[in-house]
Short mmCIF file of C-alpha atoms in Angstrom, two decimals:
data_model
loop_
_atom_site.label_atom_id
_atom_site.label_comp_id
_atom_site.label_asym_id
_atom_site.label_seq_id
_atom_site.Cartn_x
_atom_site.Cartn_y
_atom_site.Cartn_z
CA MET A 300 59.94 322.32 137.49
CA SER A 301 60.57 320.13 140.53
CA LYS A 302 57.28 318.13 141.47
CA GLY A 303 58.30 318.30 145.15
CA ARG A 304 61.05 317.23 147.97
CA ILE A 305 61.53 313.71 148.86
CA ALA A 306 63.82 312.79 151.65
CA ILE A 307 65.79 309.32 151.76
CA ILE A 308 67.32 307.91 155.01
CA GLY A 309 70.57 305.41 153.45
CA ALA A 310 72.62 305.10 150.92
CA GLY A 311 72.36 301.59 150.15
CA PRO A 312 71.28 299.87 146.79
CA GLY A 313 67.80 300.69 147.85
CA GLY A 314 68.41 304.33 149.41
CA MET A 315 70.61 304.94 145.97
CA ALA A 316 67.77 303.23 143.60
CA ALA A 317 64.62 305.17 145.31
CA ALA A 318 67.02 308.63 144.90
CA LEU A 319 67.61 307.68 140.86
CA ALA A 320 64.29 306.67 140.52
CA ALA A 321 62.79 309.73 141.82
CA ILE A 322 65.19 312.52 140.62
CA ARG A 323 64.39 310.43 136.76
CA VAL A 324 60.75 311.28 137.71
CA GLY A 325 61.26 315.02 138.69
CA PHE A 326 61.59 315.18 142.17
CA ASP A 327 64.24 316.84 144.25
CA VAL A 328 66.01 314.36 146.38
CA ALA A 329 68.18 314.85 149.67
CA LEU A 330 70.07 311.07 150.37
CA PHE A 331 70.92 311.07 153.92
CA GLU A 332 73.76 308.70 155.17
CA ARG A 333 74.18 308.82 158.86
CA ALA A 334 78.40 307.76 158.34
CA ALA A 335 81.17 309.63 156.93
CA GLU A 336 81.32 307.67 153.69
CA VAL A 337 79.42 305.43 151.81
CA ARG A 338 80.34 301.69 152.48
CA ALA A 339 79.02 298.68 151.07
CA ALA A 340 77.92 296.31 153.47
CA GLY A 341 79.10 293.12 152.83
CA ASN A 342 82.05 292.05 149.95
CA ILE A 343 79.82 289.60 147.21
CA LEU A 344 76.90 289.72 145.48
CA ASN A 345 74.88 288.94 142.19
CA LEU A 346 71.46 290.10 140.76
CA TRP A 347 68.59 288.38 138.66
CA PRO A 348 67.77 290.51 135.49
CA PRO A 349 64.92 292.68 137.07
CA PRO A 350 66.82 294.43 139.11
CA GLN A 351 69.54 294.96 136.15
CA LYS A 352 66.80 296.42 134.02
CA VAL A 353 65.39 298.86 136.62
CA LEU A 354 69.03 299.69 136.87
CA LYS A 355 69.38 300.61 133.35
CA LEU A 356 66.06 302.48 133.35
CA ILE A 357 67.17 304.50 136.57
CA GLY A 358 70.56 305.75 134.50
CA VAL A 359 73.20 303.45 136.16
CA ASP A 360 75.69 301.93 133.96
CA THR A 361 75.32 298.17 133.53
CA ASP A 362 77.79 297.58 130.86
CA ASP A 363 79.99 294.79 132.20
CA LEU A 364 78.99 295.19 135.49
CA GLY A 365 78.74 291.47 136.41
CA ALA A 366 80.04 287.92 135.33
CA PRO A 367 77.13 286.00 133.30
CA CYS A 368 76.33 282.47 135.15
CA LYS A 369 74.44 279.67 134.74
CA LEU A 370 73.15 278.45 138.07
CA PHE A 371 73.09 274.54 139.18
CA PHE A 372 72.08 273.16 142.56
CA ARG A 373 74.42 270.32 143.17
CA SER A 374 74.83 267.95 145.82
CA ALA A 375 78.49 267.87 147.54
CA LYS A 376 79.49 265.05 145.40
CA GLY A 377 78.71 266.64 142.11
CA ARG A 378 75.21 265.22 141.55
CA THR A 379 73.04 267.60 139.53
CA ARG A 380 69.87 268.59 140.90
CA ALA A 381 68.44 271.18 139.30
CA GLU A 382 69.37 273.87 137.15
CA VAL A 383 68.14 277.63 136.76
CA LYS A 384 66.78 278.47 133.15
CA LEU A 385 66.47 281.53 131.88
CA THR A 386 65.25 282.15 128.57
CA PRO A 387 67.82 282.86 125.60
CA GLU A 388 66.21 286.32 125.25
CA VAL A 389 66.79 287.16 128.63
CA GLU A 390 70.68 286.27 128.88
CA ARG A 391 71.14 287.78 125.30
CA GLU A 392 69.36 290.78 127.21
CA PHE A 393 70.84 291.00 130.57
CA GLY A 394 74.26 289.64 129.65
CA GLY A 395 74.20 285.96 130.78
CA GLY A 396 70.99 286.98 133.11
CA PHE A 397 72.31 285.97 136.67
CA ILE A 398 75.31 287.71 137.04
CA GLY A 399 77.78 288.11 140.13
CA LEU A 400 79.60 291.32 141.08
CA LEU A 401 81.05 292.72 143.93
CA ARG A 402 79.03 295.20 146.11
CA TRP A 403 80.87 297.85 145.97
CA GLY A 404 81.18 298.36 142.21
CA LEU A 405 77.78 298.31 142.23
CA TYR A 406 77.74 300.94 144.28
CA GLN A 407 80.54 302.90 142.60
CA ARG A 408 78.05 302.77 139.63
CA MET A 409 75.17 303.69 141.45
CA MET A 410 76.80 306.86 143.35
CA ALA A 411 78.44 307.61 139.54
CA ALA A 412 74.77 307.98 138.53
CA LEU A 413 73.50 310.21 141.12
CA PRO A 414 74.10 314.18 140.48
CA PRO A 415 76.63 315.85 143.02
CA GLU A 416 75.60 316.72 146.31
CA THR A 417 72.33 314.54 146.18
CA ILE A 418 73.96 312.35 149.05
CA ARG A 419 74.87 314.06 152.49
CA LEU A 420 76.73 312.13 154.75
CA ASP A 421 77.08 312.25 158.29
CA HIS A 422 73.50 312.88 158.76
CA ASN A 423 72.50 310.31 161.59
CA LEU A 424 69.16 310.77 161.95
CA VAL A 425 67.43 310.53 165.57
CA GLY A 426 63.67 311.45 164.56
CA HIS A 427 60.63 312.43 162.25
CA THR A 428 57.45 314.24 162.35
CA ASP A 429 54.75 313.94 159.93
CA LEU A 430 53.54 317.66 159.99
CA GLY A 431 50.70 316.51 157.66
CA HIS A 432 51.93 318.84 154.70
CA ALA A 433 55.22 317.65 155.08
CA VAL A 434 57.59 315.09 157.44
CA ARG A 435 60.34 317.17 159.38
CA LEU A 436 63.76 315.11 160.37
CA ASN A 437 65.70 315.60 162.71
CA PHE A 438 69.27 314.78 162.87
CA ALA A 439 72.19 314.12 165.40
CA ASN A 440 73.92 316.77 164.47
CA GLY A 441 71.78 319.54 165.23
CA GLU A 442 70.23 320.07 161.49
CA THR A 443 66.42 319.23 160.36
CA PHE A 444 65.02 319.16 156.92
CA GLU A 445 61.61 319.50 155.13
CA ALA A 446 60.25 317.22 152.67
CA ASP A 447 57.31 316.07 150.84
CA VAL A 448 57.77 312.25 151.33
CA VAL A 449 60.36 310.88 153.33
CA VAL A 450 62.07 307.13 152.88
CA GLY A 451 63.21 304.78 154.93
CA ALA A 452 65.76 302.69 153.26
CA ASP A 453 67.81 302.72 156.48
CA GLY A 454 68.18 298.28 156.66
CA ILE A 455 66.98 295.65 158.80
CA ASN A 456 67.51 298.27 161.91
CA SER A 457 65.70 301.17 160.53
CA LEU A 458 64.92 303.80 162.81
CA VAL A 459 62.32 304.92 160.25
CA ARG A 460 60.36 301.66 160.67
CA LYS A 461 60.95 301.73 164.60
CA SER A 462 59.39 304.72 164.47
CA LEU A 463 56.17 304.13 162.55
CA TRP A 464 55.43 300.27 163.68
CA GLY A 465 57.57 299.69 167.02
CA ASP A 466 60.59 297.51 167.66
CA ALA A 467 59.86 293.95 166.41
CA PRO A 468 62.38 291.52 167.34
CA ILE A 469 65.01 290.39 164.62
CA ARG A 470 64.24 286.87 163.23
CA HIS A 471 68.15 285.49 164.14
CA GLN A 472 68.25 282.22 161.74
CA HIS A 473 71.03 280.32 163.41
CA LEU A 474 72.96 280.62 160.11
CA HIS A 475 76.42 281.93 159.51
CA LEU A 476 78.12 282.66 156.22
CA VAL A 477 81.56 283.44 155.30
CA GLY A 478 82.02 284.58 151.76
CA GLY A 479 85.46 285.67 150.35
CA TYR A 480 86.22 286.58 146.21
CA LEU A 481 89.50 286.59 144.21
CA PHE A 482 90.45 287.40 140.60
CA LEU A 483 92.14 285.16 137.79
CA ASP A 484 93.62 285.89 134.78
CA ARG A 485 91.49 284.45 132.52
CA ALA A 486 87.67 284.22 132.18
CA PRO A 487 85.45 282.06 134.27
CA ASP A 488 83.41 279.25 132.82
CA GLY A 489 80.00 280.69 133.71
CA ILE A 490 78.88 278.07 135.58
CA GLY A 491 78.03 278.88 139.24
CA VAL A 492 77.01 275.85 141.64
CA LEU A 493 75.00 276.14 145.06
CA SER A 494 76.31 272.97 146.23
CA HIS A 495 75.20 270.93 149.73
CA ASN A 496 75.88 268.05 151.83
CA ARG A 497 73.76 267.23 155.05
CA THR A 498 74.74 270.38 157.17
CA THR A 499 76.43 272.75 155.18
CA GLN A 500 76.58 274.85 151.69
CA VAL A 501 79.58 275.47 149.61
CA SER A 502 78.89 277.46 146.64
CA TYR A 503 80.57 279.64 144.04
CA THR A 504 80.00 281.92 140.92
CA PRO A 505 81.82 284.04 138.69
CA ILE A 506 82.43 287.33 138.86
CA ARG A 507 83.03 290.83 137.21
CA HIS A 508 84.78 293.47 138.68
CA GLU A 509 86.25 296.80 136.93
CA GLY A 510 87.22 294.79 134.15
CA LYS A 511 88.51 291.85 135.95
CA TRP A 512 87.26 288.35 135.97
CA GLY A 513 86.95 285.94 139.31
CA TYR A 514 84.85 284.19 141.38
CA GLU A 515 83.04 284.76 144.68
CA TRP A 516 82.13 281.58 146.88
CA TRP A 517 80.74 281.15 150.34
CA VAL A 518 80.32 278.81 152.79
CA LEU A 519 77.02 278.33 154.87
CA GLU A 520 75.83 276.33 157.72
CA ALA A 521 73.92 276.31 161.45
CA CYS A 522 75.94 278.51 164.01
CA ASP A 523 75.06 279.45 167.89
CA PRO A 524 74.59 283.40 167.22
CA SER A 525 75.68 283.36 171.24
CA ALA A 526 79.14 281.38 170.50
CA PRO A 527 82.57 283.37 169.45
CA PRO A 528 82.98 283.52 165.57
CA PRO A 529 86.02 281.26 164.02
CA VAL A 530 89.15 282.91 164.29
CA ASP A 531 90.74 281.63 161.46
CA LEU A 532 88.34 281.87 158.29
CA ILE A 533 90.53 280.50 156.44
CA ALA A 534 91.02 277.13 158.29
CA PHE A 535 87.09 277.57 158.81
CA CYS A 536 86.42 277.42 155.26
CA ARG A 537 88.84 274.72 154.07
CA ASP A 538 87.72 272.25 156.91
CA ARG A 539 83.80 273.29 156.21
CA ALA A 540 84.94 272.34 152.01
CA ALA A 541 86.46 269.29 152.31
CA GLY A 542 84.06 267.13 150.80
CA PHE A 543 83.23 269.29 148.05
CA SER A 544 84.50 269.85 144.79
CA GLN A 545 87.85 269.78 143.61
CA THR A 546 87.07 273.56 142.09
CA VAL A 547 85.81 275.57 144.61
CA ARG A 548 88.51 274.07 147.31
CA ASP A 549 90.70 275.21 145.11
CA LEU A 550 89.16 278.88 144.88
CA ILE A 551 89.22 279.05 148.89
CA ALA A 552 92.79 278.06 148.98
CA ALA A 553 94.30 280.88 146.45
CA THR A 554 91.30 283.59 148.59
CA PRO A 555 93.85 286.34 150.36
CA VAL A 556 91.97 286.65 153.98
CA GLU A 557 91.39 290.40 153.25
CA HIS A 558 88.53 288.90 150.83
CA MET A 559 86.95 287.35 153.02
CA GLN A 560 83.72 288.42 155.52
CA ARG A 561 81.91 286.61 158.00
CA TRP A 562 78.33 287.76 158.84
CA GLU A 563 75.33 285.80 160.98
CA ILE A 564 71.91 285.31 158.55
CA ARG A 565 69.09 287.29 160.02
CA ASP A 566 65.71 288.51 158.77
CA ARG A 567 62.54 290.14 159.90
CA PRO A 568 59.18 288.35 159.27
CA PRO A 569 57.02 290.25 156.52
CA LEU A 570 55.87 293.47 157.60
CA PRO A 571 51.62 294.05 157.18
CA GLN A 572 51.96 297.52 156.59
CA TRP A 573 54.82 299.91 155.17
CA SER A 574 53.86 303.09 154.62
CA LYS A 575 52.40 305.89 157.30
CA GLY A 576 50.88 309.12 156.04
CA ARG A 577 53.98 310.62 154.00
CA VAL A 578 56.88 307.89 155.11
CA THR A 579 57.21 304.75 153.61
CA LEU A 580 59.93 301.91 153.73
CA VAL A 581 62.16 299.98 151.23
CA GLY A 582 64.48 297.43 150.90
CA ASP A 583 65.78 295.90 154.06
CA ALA A 584 64.01 298.49 156.36
CA ALA A 585 60.79 296.88 154.61
CA HIS A 586 61.76 293.24 154.07
CA PRO A 587 65.13 292.12 155.14
CA THR A 588 65.88 288.41 153.44
CA SER A 589 68.47 286.12 153.67
CA PRO A 590 71.07 285.98 151.26
CA TYR A 591 69.03 282.10 150.59
CA ALA A 592 67.34 284.25 147.65
CA ALA A 593 70.31 285.46 146.20
CA TYR A 594 67.79 288.69 145.75
CA GLY A 595 68.02 291.40 148.95
CA ALA A 596 70.12 294.20 147.16
CA GLY A 597 67.98 292.77 143.87
CA MET A 598 64.22 293.76 145.60
CA SER A 599 66.31 297.06 147.40
CA ILE A 600 66.82 298.30 143.75
CA GLU A 601 63.22 297.32 142.37
CA ASP A 602 61.38 298.88 145.42
CA GLY A 603 62.98 302.73 144.35
CA TYR A 604 61.67 302.10 140.82
CA PHE A 605 58.04 301.17 141.77
CA LEU A 606 57.80 304.07 144.39
CA ALA A 607 58.74 306.43 141.87
CA ARG A 608 56.20 305.03 139.22
CA GLU A 609 53.43 306.00 141.94
CA LEU A 610 54.62 309.45 143.59
CA ALA A 611 55.12 310.59 140.15
CA ALA A 612 51.36 310.27 138.91
CA VAL A 613 50.13 312.08 141.69
CA ASP A 614 50.25 316.10 143.33
CA ILE A 615 53.04 315.40 146.28
CA ALA A 616 50.67 318.95 147.94
CA ASP A 617 47.75 316.74 148.17
CA THR A 618 48.22 314.18 151.19
CA ALA A 619 45.36 312.07 150.60
CA ALA A 620 46.98 311.51 147.18
CA VAL A 621 50.15 310.63 148.33
CA SER A 622 48.97 308.46 150.73
CA GLY A 623 47.30 306.25 148.14
CA ALA A 624 50.22 306.65 146.02
CA LEU A 625 52.57 305.13 148.86
CA GLN A 626 49.92 302.32 149.51
CA ARG A 627 49.47 301.22 145.77
CA TYR A 628 53.30 301.09 145.62
CA GLU A 629 53.57 298.80 148.85
CA ASP A 630 50.48 297.12 147.77
CA ARG A 631 52.22 295.93 144.24
CA ARG A 632 55.35 294.70 146.10
CA LYS A 633 54.24 293.28 149.22
CA PRO A 634 53.66 289.97 147.49
CA HIS A 635 56.51 289.28 145.83
CA THR A 636 58.85 290.30 148.62
CA SER A 637 57.09 288.23 151.41
CA ARG A 638 57.36 285.12 148.63
CA VAL A 639 60.97 285.90 148.37
CA SER A 640 61.63 286.21 151.81
CA GLN A 641 60.01 283.53 153.51
CA GLU A 642 60.95 280.87 150.70
CA ALA A 643 64.68 282.29 151.65
CA TYR A 644 63.65 281.40 154.91
CA GLN A 645 62.03 278.23 154.53
CA THR A 646 65.02 277.10 152.05
CA GLY A 647 67.54 277.95 155.05
CA ARG A 648 65.78 276.09 157.32
CA MET A 649 65.44 272.76 154.89
CA PHE A 650 69.21 272.89 154.34
CA HIS A 651 70.29 273.25 157.90
CA HIS A 652 67.79 273.05 160.13
CA LEU A 653 65.94 270.15 159.18
CA PRO A 654 66.19 267.28 162.40
CA ALA A 655 69.12 264.82 161.91
CA PRO A 656 67.49 261.55 160.55
CA LEU A 657 65.31 263.04 158.13
CA ARG A 658 68.56 264.49 156.33
CA PRO A 659 69.25 261.22 154.74
CA LEU A 660 65.50 261.20 153.28
CA ARG A 661 65.59 264.76 152.32
CA ASP A 662 68.83 264.21 150.30
CA PHE A 663 67.61 261.15 148.28
CA VAL A 664 64.25 263.15 147.19
CA PHE A 665 66.94 265.86 145.96
CA ASP A 666 68.85 263.59 144.43
CA HIS A 667 66.79 261.29 142.74
CA THR A 668 63.36 263.10 142.11
CA SER A 669 62.77 265.91 139.73
CA PHE A 670 61.40 267.68 143.29
CA LEU A 671 64.31 270.42 143.29
CA GLN A 672 63.97 270.82 139.78
CA LYS A 673 60.36 271.72 139.78
CA MET A 674 60.42 273.70 142.93
CA VAL A 675 63.70 275.85 142.16
CA GLY A 676 64.89 275.56 139.02
CA ASP A 677 61.46 275.98 136.86
CA GLU A 678 59.54 277.69 139.52
CA MET A 679 62.39 280.92 139.58
CA PRO A 680 62.23 281.60 136.01
CA LYS A 681 58.89 282.17 135.98
CA HIS A 682 58.71 284.31 139.08
CA ILE A 683 61.78 286.43 136.99
CA LEU A 684 60.00 286.87 133.68
CA SER A 685 56.92 287.88 135.50
CA GLN A 686 58.82 290.75 137.65
CA LEU A 687 60.73 291.83 134.24
CA ALA A 688 56.75 292.15 132.38
CA GLU A 689 56.31 294.25 135.75
CA ILE A 690 58.83 296.72 134.76
CA GLU A 691 58.01 299.14 131.92
CA ASP A 692 60.24 300.94 129.60
CA ALA A 693 57.74 304.12 130.25
CA GLU A 694 59.92 307.38 130.94
CA PRO A 695 58.49 308.93 133.12
CA PHE A 696 57.44 305.76 134.75
CA ILE A 697 53.53 305.45 134.40
CA PRO A 698 51.60 303.39 137.11
CA PRO A 699 49.42 300.77 135.66
CA HIS A 700 46.16 302.58 137.02
CA LEU A 701 46.97 305.46 135.16
CA LYS A 702 47.56 303.44 131.51
CA GLU A 703 43.65 302.01 132.23
CA LYS A 704 42.24 305.11 132.96
CA ALA A 705 43.87 306.22 129.40
CA SER A 706 42.91 303.38 127.77
CA ALA A 707 39.67 303.68 128.77
CA ALA A 708 39.55 307.25 127.70
#
């Protein structure tokens, strides 16, 4: 028997993960998407092991999902500043650990795991009303829908977030990124490089998509959001990559222009509260994150798993119990998501907005001390392992507070 009805707004990775996890633990789910078709917001993507683990648990086929990658931070001249060292056990279990893929490849795998008719297209939410015992949704096409719980997975410009907490300003980071990808007739060497000079990041990682090997790459630097974007993206990237490795310059030169995309980097400061009544948020609606973390989509996927765990443990008809479950979910997630989003924001400032006289000193420290290794190369694996430990294999997903009660009994 169904445990209740959950409505999810937005069919990105966060929305689909929340839907798959909720279905896995026994809820009826309707996933509403405002567009006429599901489209990937972006082209290139990387995933750390924790979201890979969640994808497996919620029924997504992760075999051959992406290309394994050992990640290095280097100077533009090739000096290694840090290596992200995941454990051999994690690398074996998760196909190399950190993987590169195309965003659309992830969408395809997640949509294939959803039951037919779960996604309802052309449903643009215009408002919701919390009735106490349920939540009524109103859509631009005139339809209404009632659910026991509503999940806002509608991105950085979330209407659900705005309805709950008002329209706080977006934080423009005055950075932009041009990313591209290409396929090869051979397997890559499994090395990914995040490389910086004094103003610009030029980086690449291997990818795997639909059985094809390739590379993704990106160029990131400061920008004026009011200025017009570059007209010729290839020329822009070739110019910025001139002082970097021959490898990344060759990748840029060989990339078809239709495989390139530019976007400005924006986020929001951490939101102190996500949930109200029977409504909560996941993914970018709750914690939009700079791509400097390579974890935005990953955290969105993890959110769905932890949300489903908490909701599965309560009587969905009990409003107080639902409110408590939503609070436990966000209390579990906020320390992790706030840390990642804020560190990504500060990293972007450190590499691209430091006053010019301080940049030589910054680079000297990175090149001649273990600072970056300790701060990134060593700390990131510890954080990844701690997140893996929180994601348990139990089905249905059992929240820790109930396990503690069971153990005490």
